[in-house]
Structure formats: structure tokens, C-alpha cells
Amino acid sequence: MALVEAEELVKRFGNLVAVDGISFQVQEGECYGFLGPNGAGKTTTMRMICCTARPTAGVLRVFGLDVPRHARAIKRQLGVVHQAVTLDDALTVRENLVVYGRYFDLTWEEARRRADELLTFAELEARADDRVSKLSGGMQRRLMIARALMANPRLLVLDEPTTGLDPQARHALWDRLRQLKRAGVTQILTTHYMEEAEHLCDRVAIVDHGRIVAEGPPRELVERYVGREVVELQVAGDGALAGAVAEQAAGLAEGFEVAGDRVFLHTRDGEELLHRVRALRLPLEAVVLRRATLEDVFLRLTGRRLRE
Amino acid sequence: MMDFSPVGAFRFWQRNLLIFRKTFAFTVPENFLEPVLYLLALGLGLGAYLREIQGLPYVAFVATGLAASAAMFGATFECTYNAYVQFYYDRSYDAIVTTPLSAEDVAVGEVLWGATRSVIYGTAFLLVVALFGVVRSPWALTLPGVFFVSGVVFSAVALAFTALTPSIDLFTYYFSLWITPMFMFSGIFFPLDALPGWVQTAAWFTPLYHVVRATRALAFGSPAVAVPDLVWLAVVAVAFLPLPAVLLRRRLVQ
């Protein structure tokens, strides 16, 4: 069953079109990701799902209920991890969880018991009585996730859950999210890290300028739009030659993209292509063979790099 | 479209109570100091020369007025600076409106919490000054209820301003153009009889004037005198309660 269904969903702020007619479905048990640069409409889409932004046009149903008409019933089954840290600074770690549980009508006792479980899950038992301002960024994120799980949500919504975290903290968070997925918690997340999308998501929607430009399982998207491997050419000098280099090398590859002083050649057989590129003796500073990623898909579909 | 649940508002009120229980040791004395200073300076200092006003000892006259203003400041600080910090810096409201609570629940819960602080500050001040013998009637026991109703008025207006203000800096205007003039011209320190008629008319349209009159009347056992003021406060409280709810929804739900 689809927990989230959007049909031709539109959100405008005055003249600005933040979400420009997107359609998608999120199935029970899957992890669905929105991948795109800042300003692509990811957060606005999340806000509509959380009923804190009203759709301008189109249909949005969460758990089969219309947004925003059934906001309260929808939000009761939702766990939300906001992009900004939105913890209550005056309260301790444990109190943040308990108070949040009360918003979902848990009794004090239920809320305390659930808080204890989630403190273990988030590995924050030792910090339970500290004020949240004393926690590191990674701990605050884990607490935000624990908080979102207080009322056993059917759907977990995460808006850029790892932005601003160091690599260790990011991996620790990914572990938690995969653990939740194994436990059957449906997740919908936004990110501008393709690595994150590849790690966590069963399916991703690549969004740009408020539209979905491609959708599917990450590996499948890569296969479909780029192929298996990429030979990355770092052009010597200031990049003025990139166009000329691309022209010469393009014939050897199945597809190519130019971004600044770099040329990306798409291929199914990287070793072979690498040899043939070297044989051309182009003015290159470096040549790298790597696996194709969602970033290449994004570049291919939008003509620009994701991390701007 | 309004979406309000009393239970939701109560949950938010409970949250604020929990935070208050952890912080009141710091916040209460700070809010208390000012009215006590006024009482000492004017009630005792000026009171040494000015023995009686309207048949009351001057210190009693000032103390009852200051109780009303202490209640006002309790509600006003909560729904200006406190609410602003939670709204704009901590982003707590943003988090809460993605739980079953609605923006209206948050607004009403915040106003009711502001009114609760009005009761706490007003009553605590009264208890202190009661030691000086300025509370003369059992009718004073109704004053917490008066501070609650007046607290709704001050909180609703303050929270509406908070929902509209583009910057924390504008609160200084809220205080210098609204709160301080009320503080000076609501009959706390002197009766308004001697002032031009238009000042008295203007004062009638402000809430503090009525809280001061009602507080004084009840503390000294003339409940009948307080009735028109209590009606004024109750009507305005009911009329203004939806205002911050509407404004906060516009800020929290796009």
C-alpha cells in the first residue's frame, strides 16, 4: 500500500514556484529519497507531507488521507526529523523525549518507558540528564531521530538528516536508519549527498527546479542514464580546453558531460576506455576511473553539478 | 480554517510549566525586583509625605497597583521575549506543529501559559505586600482569577505582536509605546482624576487601568466597584484570544 501519494502536486509562494507538478508514491516499508540541490523544492515537499505547507494545486494523500484536511490524523502517525535542530534547549535529553511523547497523548508512564528504550537505541543513556545544548551535533541528530520515534510512527520523514555532520557521525546515523528500515519503518528523506541516497534509499527521485527529472532505484538510474563506470578527466590549465578535450574523447565513450575543468566519460568498460584515452595524449592533469554515481545521473539530466 | 483542540493547548501549557519549573529560580526574582523597588521608592519614600490617597494609605494604594502591573509584566515577558526565542531561535514551534498539535493549539497554549505567569507574579507580589497589611478583605482571594483573565488579554496582544514582528529589536517599541505608558497612566501611582479628560478616556481603553481598579477594589473589599472593570477584561480577553492563533498559523503553516 502507498503511504504517500502525490499527483501533480504544486506549491507556489507568490510568483515563486517551489514545487512544480510532481507525482510520486511511497510504498509501505521502503526508504524513498529526494535528491537535489538546495532550492529544488525538497524541503517544501517535506513540509507539505508534514501538513505545515498547504498544496497550491494537485493532490497529496498521506496514509490515504487528504492534506491538509486531515492534518491532525496524519501528523499523529508521522515522525519528523527537521532540517534545523528544533530541540527544547531548556530541557534535558530525556525530558525532550517525554514531552514530545505527550503531544501524541502518551501517558507520562508510557512516555518515560518509551524514552528509556529510545535512549538506548540512540546510545544516549549516559547523557539522559544533560541539557541538549551540551550534546555534539551528531548526538543532537540522534536525539531528533529518537524523538521522532516516540509514538511509533508509520512513516519517518527526515529532511537532510546528516547535513553538517562529520563522517563518523554520518555513518553512525546511517546505521540507525538502516536498523529502522529492517524493523519495517517506512522512511522518506531528502539529501544533497548522493552517497547518502545510494546507501539508504530503495528508490530516489532526482529533483531540480521543483520537478522530478528521474525516479527509480539508485543503481538502476545509474545504469539507465550513465552506465557502469566513469572516466574522469581533469583538464590541464584553467579549463578553457575542456570543450576541445571532450570533443576528442567523446567518440570513445557512450556519453559525456563537461563540468568546469573536468570531463566525465560514461562507459560500460572503464579499463578499455582508460587505455584509449591515454593513447590520445590529451592535455590532462589527471585521469581517474571510478564507479558511476547518482551525481553523474544528476549532471547528465540537469547539466550541472549537484554540490554547488 | 481554524483547527483548535483544548487538549493540544493543554499539552503545550504543560510543556511550558515543565520548563518553568526548571528555570523559575532564576526568572522569578528578576521579575520581582522591579515592583519591589517601586514599592520601596514610591510607597515608602513618597508615602512619607503623601499619607493618603482616596482614603487609603499611600503605600497600600501603590502596592495594589503594582500587583496588577507585576501580573502584566509576567504575561508580557512570556509572550514577547520568551515566545520569540522559542519561535525564531529554538524553532520549537516549528517542531511542535509537525506533531498532532496545531498552530492554534500552540498559540492558545502559549496565551494560557502567559496568563498562568500573570497569576504567579501578581499573586506572589500580593502575598509579599500582604505582610505590610495592604490586603484588607477576603475578596482578595479572587484576585488570582482576575490576574488570569487580565493575563489572557496581555498575552494575546503580546503574542500577536510577536507573530507579526520582523525583529526582536522591535520589542523595545512594544514596551516604550505600549507597556510603559500604561504603567505610568493606569492609576498605579496616582489617581487619574487630576489629568485632562482625554487621558482618562484613553486609559479606559487600555487593560491595565481596569486591572488596577479591580485589584484595588477587591483588595479593600468593594467588589461592586470592580464589576464593570471585570466585565471589560472578560469581554476583551474572549475577543482577543483568536488573534494570535490566526497570526501564528500564518507564520507556521505556509
XYZ file of C-alpha atoms in Angstrom:
562
model
C 0.000 0.000 0.000
C 1.182 3.531 -0.772
C 1.662 5.572 2.392
C 2.210 8.762 0.413
C 0.655 9.567 -2.943
C 1.201 12.819 -4.798
C -0.405 13.697 -8.094
C 0.626 16.816 -9.990
C 1.471 18.451 -6.674
C 2.210 22.182 -6.883
C 3.336 24.716 -4.294
C 3.733 28.374 -5.143
C 4.874 31.213 -2.885
C 3.626 34.303 -4.710
C 5.417 34.175 -8.038
C 7.934 31.583 -6.918
C 7.094 28.026 -7.941
C 8.771 25.839 -5.318
C 7.176 22.549 -6.372
C 6.066 22.371 -9.971
C 3.731 19.454 -10.539
C 5.349 16.365 -9.047
C 3.814 12.898 -8.825
C 5.200 10.035 -6.759
C 4.224 7.245 -4.416
C 5.983 5.951 -1.335
C 5.232 2.308 -0.544
C 4.974 0.826 2.917
C 8.355 -0.427 4.162
C 10.562 1.348 1.639
C 13.024 4.172 2.016
C 12.332 6.858 -0.558
C 14.721 9.730 -1.141
C 14.510 13.166 -2.715
C 17.877 14.063 -4.128
C 18.585 17.521 -5.435
C 20.395 20.801 -4.853
C 19.259 23.454 -2.377
C 16.184 25.234 -3.684
C 14.987 22.256 -5.733
C 11.770 22.002 -3.709
C 12.754 19.110 -1.437
C 12.015 20.800 1.866
C 8.757 22.271 0.581
C 7.630 18.790 -0.441
C 8.516 17.504 3.037
C 6.607 20.377 4.609
C 3.524 19.504 2.599
C 3.747 15.881 3.744
C 4.033 17.133 7.348
C 0.982 19.368 6.768
C 2.927 22.566 7.537
C 2.640 23.811 3.952
C -0.631 23.726 2.055
C -0.519 22.459 -1.540
C -1.421 25.148 -4.075
C -2.730 22.569 -6.546
C -2.749 18.838 -7.129
C -3.447 16.012 -4.741
C -1.434 14.852 -1.752
C -2.563 11.917 0.348
C -0.705 10.555 3.351
C -1.966 7.253 4.794
C -4.813 7.667 2.315
C -5.888 10.935 3.991
C -6.012 14.298 2.227
C -3.525 17.040 3.107
C -4.254 19.449 4.706
C -7.834 18.483 5.609
C -6.837 15.599 7.884
C -3.675 17.224 9.222
C -4.130 16.113 12.812
C -4.835 12.466 11.945
C -1.863 12.379 9.562
C 0.550 14.007 11.995
C -0.441 11.533 14.696
C 1.252 8.745 12.689
C 4.213 10.769 11.479
C 7.719 11.040 12.902
C 9.534 14.145 11.715
C 13.240 14.963 11.829
C 13.574 18.606 10.869
C 16.449 20.095 8.971
C 17.195 22.573 11.757
C 17.819 21.413 15.311
C 14.469 22.019 16.988
C 15.091 20.569 20.433
C 13.949 22.312 23.614
C 17.151 23.789 24.916
C 15.905 24.341 28.458
C 15.094 20.650 28.883
C 17.287 17.605 29.329
C 17.714 14.871 26.743
C 15.189 12.622 28.470
C 12.688 15.438 29.064
C 12.781 16.328 25.382
C 11.627 12.814 24.579
C 8.976 12.595 27.277
C 7.436 15.988 26.500
C 7.311 15.114 22.818
C 5.564 11.828 23.579
C 2.913 13.772 25.461
C 1.987 15.662 22.278
C 0.907 12.273 20.922
C -1.188 11.584 24.028
C 1.157 9.019 25.517
C 0.660 8.812 29.274
C 3.575 10.040 31.394
C 4.416 6.454 32.217
C 4.316 5.278 28.598
C 6.351 8.289 27.560
C 9.024 7.589 30.190
C 9.273 3.933 29.262
C 9.471 4.724 25.551
C 12.082 7.411 26.245
C 14.258 4.844 28.029
C 14.030 2.454 25.070
C 14.943 5.173 22.629
C 17.805 6.492 24.744
C 19.313 3.033 24.355
C 18.599 2.989 20.625
C 20.278 6.374 20.202
C 23.123 5.477 22.579
C 22.378 8.497 24.720
C 21.706 6.776 28.065
C 24.790 8.317 29.605
C 23.638 11.800 28.549
C 19.986 11.382 29.513
C 20.063 14.097 32.185
C 22.240 16.593 30.324
C 20.820 19.666 28.694
C 20.665 19.248 24.934
C 22.949 22.218 24.295
C 25.789 20.154 25.771
C 25.455 17.448 23.103
C 27.538 17.250 19.942
C 25.871 17.805 16.568
C 25.744 14.072 15.885
C 24.155 13.351 19.273
C 21.563 16.080 18.734
C 20.638 14.460 15.419
C 20.324 11.056 17.042
C 18.124 12.621 19.690
C 15.982 14.213 16.977
C 15.503 10.773 15.413
C 14.753 9.183 18.779
C 12.235 11.937 19.440
C 10.544 11.349 16.091
C 10.127 7.672 17.027
C 8.412 8.334 20.365
C 4.906 7.469 19.162
C 5.906 4.559 16.885
C 5.232 6.402 13.621
C 4.157 4.598 10.462
C 6.249 6.999 8.417
C 9.505 8.701 9.313
C 10.199 11.968 7.491
C 13.806 13.170 7.514
C 14.786 16.496 5.992
C 18.540 16.455 5.309
C 19.273 14.324 8.361
C 23.065 14.416 8.071
C 23.788 17.889 6.717
C 26.600 19.459 8.718
C 27.729 16.233 10.405
C 31.261 14.858 10.289
C 31.793 11.489 8.538
C 31.776 9.401 11.727
C 28.541 10.935 12.943
C 27.046 10.496 9.491
C 27.873 6.793 9.406
C 26.519 6.305 12.912
C 23.277 7.900 11.782
C 23.076 5.775 8.655
C 23.408 2.671 10.830
C 20.419 3.777 12.862
C 18.324 4.482 9.810
C 19.122 1.117 8.241
C 18.279 -0.566 11.510
C 14.885 1.158 11.448
C 14.306 0.112 7.878
C 14.984 -3.506 8.800
C 12.403 -3.091 11.554
C 9.925 -2.082 8.850
C 9.720 1.688 9.385
C 8.873 3.452 6.121
C 11.194 6.403 5.520
C 11.160 9.393 3.274
C 14.220 11.619 3.275
C 15.825 14.480 1.439
C 19.509 14.862 0.852
C 22.011 16.514 -1.377
C 24.560 13.780 -0.768
C 24.307 11.132 -3.481
C 26.329 8.782 -1.324
C 23.635 9.015 1.304
C 20.882 8.360 -1.208
C 22.749 5.345 -2.574
C 23.347 3.990 0.919
C 19.873 4.358 2.314
C 17.249 4.604 -0.374
C 15.409 1.854 -2.182
C 14.217 4.437 -4.651
C 15.168 8.045 -5.263
C 13.554 10.921 -7.071
C 16.048 13.322 -8.566
C 14.554 16.788 -8.293
C 15.556 20.039 -9.908
C 13.623 23.309 -10.166
C 10.618 21.789 -8.436
C 10.265 18.869 -10.828
C 11.190 15.181 -10.662
C 13.625 14.598 -13.505
C 14.182 10.893 -12.850
C 12.936 8.273 -10.416
C 13.929 4.722 -9.551
C 16.327 2.556 -7.546
C 19.734 4.303 -7.385
C 21.699 1.569 -9.217
C 19.061 1.314 -11.900
C 19.124 5.073 -12.502
C 22.875 4.992 -12.819
C 22.717 2.091 -15.277
C 19.960 3.715 -17.285
C 21.430 7.200 -17.616
C 25.182 6.768 -17.273
C 26.290 3.165 -17.466
C 28.551 1.360 -15.071
C 31.714 3.405 -14.939
C 33.048 6.893 -15.438
C 36.438 8.038 -16.599
C 37.019 11.461 -15.139
C 39.434 13.746 -16.953
C 40.952 16.694 -15.133
C 41.911 19.074 -17.915
C 45.214 20.925 -17.579
C 45.238 24.705 -17.203
C 42.197 26.815 -16.365
C 39.653 24.568 -18.054
C 39.449 26.538 -21.291
C 40.424 23.392 -23.125
C 37.715 21.251 -21.565
C 35.409 21.617 -24.548
C 38.095 20.625 -27.009
C 39.166 17.640 -24.874
C 35.585 16.483 -24.613
C 35.150 16.673 -28.370
C 38.158 14.455 -28.983
C 37.383 11.916 -26.281
C 33.615 11.786 -26.707
C 33.748 9.376 -29.601
C 35.335 6.753 -27.366
C 32.583 6.847 -24.720
C 28.873 6.125 -24.629
C 28.142 9.569 -23.243
C 29.902 12.518 -21.678
C 29.411 15.612 -19.570
C 31.574 18.684 -19.061
C 31.677 20.476 -15.709
C 34.190 23.296 -15.373
C 37.676 21.926 -15.987
C 36.526 18.307 -15.834
C 35.158 15.933 -18.451
C 33.192 12.827 -17.475
C 33.120 9.933 -19.933
C 30.394 7.319 -19.406
C 31.155 3.715 -20.258
C 30.490 0.075 -19.516
C 34.145 -0.874 -19.790
C 36.315 1.569 -17.894
C 39.675 -0.181 -18.281
C 39.396 -0.240 -22.041
C 38.366 3.412 -22.213
C 41.167 4.417 -19.876
C 43.737 2.900 -22.241
C 42.280 4.540 -25.275
C 42.073 7.970 -23.594
C 45.729 7.746 -22.530
C 46.658 6.882 -26.088
C 45.201 10.194 -27.284
C 47.811 12.127 -25.283
C 45.408 14.918 -24.326
C 46.488 17.851 -22.101
C 45.300 16.278 -18.851
C 46.357 16.776 -15.277
C 44.746 13.586 -14.050
C 42.669 10.672 -15.249
C 40.547 8.667 -12.814
C 38.441 5.605 -13.344
C 35.577 5.264 -10.901
C 32.167 3.738 -10.475
C 29.302 5.812 -11.886
C 27.165 7.517 -9.221
C 23.918 9.379 -8.883
C 25.905 12.573 -9.215
C 26.650 11.597 -12.820
C 22.967 10.978 -13.362
C 22.182 14.381 -11.969
C 24.799 16.070 -14.097
C 23.574 14.243 -17.145
C 19.930 15.202 -16.549
C 20.368 18.804 -15.468
C 23.654 19.813 -16.990
C 25.072 20.983 -13.689
C 26.787 19.590 -10.664
C 24.842 18.833 -7.535
C 27.191 20.325 -4.983
C 27.121 23.952 -5.904
C -9.918 27.451 8.705
C -9.259 27.147 12.435
C -8.081 23.882 13.914
C -8.097 24.048 17.688
C -8.045 21.300 20.325
C -8.227 22.130 24.055
C -6.183 19.016 24.821
C -3.471 20.193 22.413
C -3.359 23.613 24.070
C -3.144 21.946 27.457
C -0.208 19.780 26.337
C 1.653 22.886 25.239
C 0.811 24.595 28.522
C 2.198 21.548 30.365
C 5.408 21.751 28.372
C 5.861 25.392 29.402
C 5.134 24.536 33.007
C 7.879 21.888 32.921
C 10.360 24.390 31.502
C 9.274 26.998 34.048
C 9.815 24.580 36.941
C 13.406 24.279 35.861
C 14.050 27.977 35.383
C 11.867 29.869 37.866
C 14.629 30.121 40.439
C 16.355 32.497 38.008
C 13.414 34.239 36.393
C 11.109 34.962 39.316
C 13.465 37.118 41.410
C 14.414 39.130 38.346
C 10.780 39.924 37.577
C 10.082 40.593 41.220
C 12.826 43.053 41.883
C 11.374 45.901 39.878
C 7.935 46.195 41.510
C 9.571 45.830 44.924
C 11.928 48.710 44.106
C 8.999 50.873 43.016
C 7.176 49.988 46.172
C 10.121 50.925 48.356
C 10.952 54.118 46.477
C 7.471 55.481 45.989
C 5.367 53.683 48.561
C 7.713 54.360 51.438
C 9.706 57.317 50.089
C 6.895 59.366 48.637
C 4.473 57.816 51.099
C 6.298 59.556 53.940
C 4.945 62.885 52.621
C 1.759 61.688 50.989
C -0.119 59.840 53.661
C -3.419 59.101 51.977
C -4.976 58.868 48.548
C -8.686 58.195 48.092
C -8.894 57.293 51.750
C -6.143 54.666 51.512
C -2.635 54.782 52.951
C -0.375 55.685 50.023
C 1.771 52.559 50.386
C -1.357 50.393 50.145
C -2.589 52.372 47.148
C 0.701 51.836 45.293
C 1.156 48.211 46.378
C -2.177 47.079 44.959
C -1.487 48.911 41.715
C 1.948 47.330 41.471
C 0.459 43.854 41.983
C -1.635 44.461 38.874
C 1.402 45.596 36.895
C 3.532 42.673 38.146
C 0.880 40.386 36.673
C 1.016 42.346 33.420
C 4.795 42.064 33.173
C 4.678 38.321 33.884
C 2.344 37.718 30.944
C 4.060 40.237 28.684
C 7.620 38.945 29.072
C 6.407 35.408 28.447
C 4.610 36.231 25.218
C 7.207 38.657 23.854
C 10.823 37.668 24.506
C 10.243 34.092 25.699
C 7.868 33.263 22.883
C 10.109 34.961 20.338
C 13.176 32.971 21.330
C 11.290 29.683 21.128
C 9.661 30.669 17.880
C 12.594 32.154 15.943
C 15.777 30.824 17.564
C 14.948 27.447 19.123
C 12.417 26.678 16.369
C 10.418 24.765 18.982
C 7.111 25.866 17.481
C 8.157 24.530 14.078
C 8.804 21.138 15.637
C 5.583 21.109 17.605
C 3.306 21.847 14.654
C 4.503 18.630 12.991
C 3.137 16.667 15.970
C -0.636 16.316 16.353
C -0.691 19.827 17.859
C -1.854 22.631 15.551
C -0.603 26.210 15.318
C -3.798 27.261 17.096
C -3.082 24.849 19.959
C 0.384 26.379 20.324
C -0.989 29.941 20.297
C -3.759 29.277 22.804
C -1.461 27.155 24.981
C 1.094 29.955 24.995
C -1.531 32.576 25.895
C -2.868 30.392 28.712
C 0.678 29.911 29.948
C 1.244 33.676 29.829
C -1.951 34.066 31.872
C -0.616 31.490 34.331
C 2.540 33.503 34.762
C 0.388 36.567 35.281
C -1.294 34.723 38.169
C 2.041 33.592 39.603
C 3.688 37.021 39.520
C 0.630 39.010 40.585
C -0.241 36.670 43.433
C 3.313 36.299 44.683
C 3.667 40.071 44.814
C 0.370 40.390 46.674
C 1.486 37.793 49.223
C 4.657 39.773 49.893
C 2.891 43.108 50.279
C 0.158 41.491 52.377
C 2.813 41.387 55.076
C 2.606 45.197 55.132
C -1.103 44.965 55.766
C -2.264 46.267 52.427
C -4.690 43.440 51.777
C -7.784 44.102 53.844
C -10.565 41.883 52.513
C -11.249 38.200 51.842
C -12.334 39.359 48.367
C -8.600 39.460 47.645
C -8.798 35.680 47.283
C -10.482 36.245 43.918
C -7.513 38.217 42.607
C -5.662 35.215 41.074
C -8.734 34.775 38.865
C -8.576 38.457 37.887
C -4.894 38.120 37.035
C -5.685 35.094 34.900
C -8.269 36.948 32.825
C -6.110 40.037 32.507
C -3.184 37.726 31.704
C -5.101 36.368 28.728
C -5.549 39.937 27.455
C -1.884 40.928 27.847
C -0.640 37.593 26.496
C -2.894 37.602 23.450
C -1.848 41.124 22.470
C 1.847 40.379 23.108
C 1.807 37.101 21.179
C 0.014 38.764 18.275
C 2.833 41.331 18.196
C 5.420 38.530 18.403
C 3.812 36.730 15.467
C 3.966 39.930 13.411
C 7.294 41.447 14.392
C 10.099 41.042 11.873
C 12.804 41.534 14.502
C 13.456 41.121 18.211
C 14.611 44.768 18.268
C 11.050 45.986 17.821
C 10.086 44.740 21.278
C 11.660 47.888 22.718
C 8.875 49.806 20.927
C 6.289 47.416 22.262
C 7.461 48.334 25.727
C 8.139 52.059 25.290
C 4.967 52.829 23.308
C 2.503 50.467 24.963
C 3.586 48.849 28.223
C 5.411 51.779 29.850
C 2.706 54.399 29.100
C 0.147 52.018 30.563
C 2.365 51.510 33.579
C 2.571 55.285 34.128
C -1.045 56.224 33.380
C -3.236 53.461 34.755
C -3.629 54.861 38.233
C -0.905 52.797 39.857
C 0.947 55.744 41.404
C -1.723 58.435 41.358
C -5.435 58.699 40.518
C -6.097 59.980 37.015
C -8.773 62.450 38.222
C -6.449 65.430 38.069
C -5.376 64.756 34.484
C -7.177 66.077 31.376
C -10.324 64.191 30.437
C -8.816 62.728 27.267
C -6.116 60.974 29.288
C -8.781 59.309 31.380
C -10.695 58.315 28.265
C -7.556 56.869 26.691
C -6.770 54.976 29.904
C -10.245 53.432 29.872
C -9.375 51.750 26.578
C -6.242 50.093 27.991
C -6.398 46.874 30.029
C -4.048 47.809 32.861
C -6.337 50.646 34.005
C -9.089 48.103 34.639
C -6.819 45.547 36.324
C -5.524 48.226 38.718
C -9.038 49.369 39.590
C -10.325 45.822 40.064
C -7.308 44.780 42.142
C -7.627 47.752 44.441
C -11.370 47.385 44.839
C -11.153 43.681 45.680
C -8.144 44.020 47.993
C -10.037 46.606 50.012
C -13.401 44.860 49.932
C -15.561 46.775 47.425
C -16.408 44.052 44.899
C -19.267 46.029 43.349
C -16.814 48.705 42.215
C -14.790 46.044 40.376
C -17.654 44.603 38.332
C -17.549 46.940 35.288
C -13.768 46.504 35.078
C -14.039 42.725 35.284
C -16.658 42.712 32.530
C -14.386 44.899 30.401
C -11.469 42.471 30.892
C -13.526 39.337 30.259
C -15.007 40.682 27.029
C -11.634 41.817 25.704
C -9.999 38.504 26.708
C -12.548 36.479 24.744
C -12.407 38.870 21.789
C -8.600 38.870 21.520
C -7.831 35.202 22.163
C -8.249 34.131 18.496
C -5.956 36.897 17.209
C -2.561 35.292 17.967
C -3.924 31.917 16.806
C -4.706 33.314 13.367
C -1.412 35.200 13.112
C 0.722 32.314 14.333
C -0.906 29.908 11.896
C 0.098 32.262 9.089
C 3.703 32.142 10.274
C 3.911 28.416 10.970
C 1.847 26.924 8.151
C 2.768 28.227 4.733
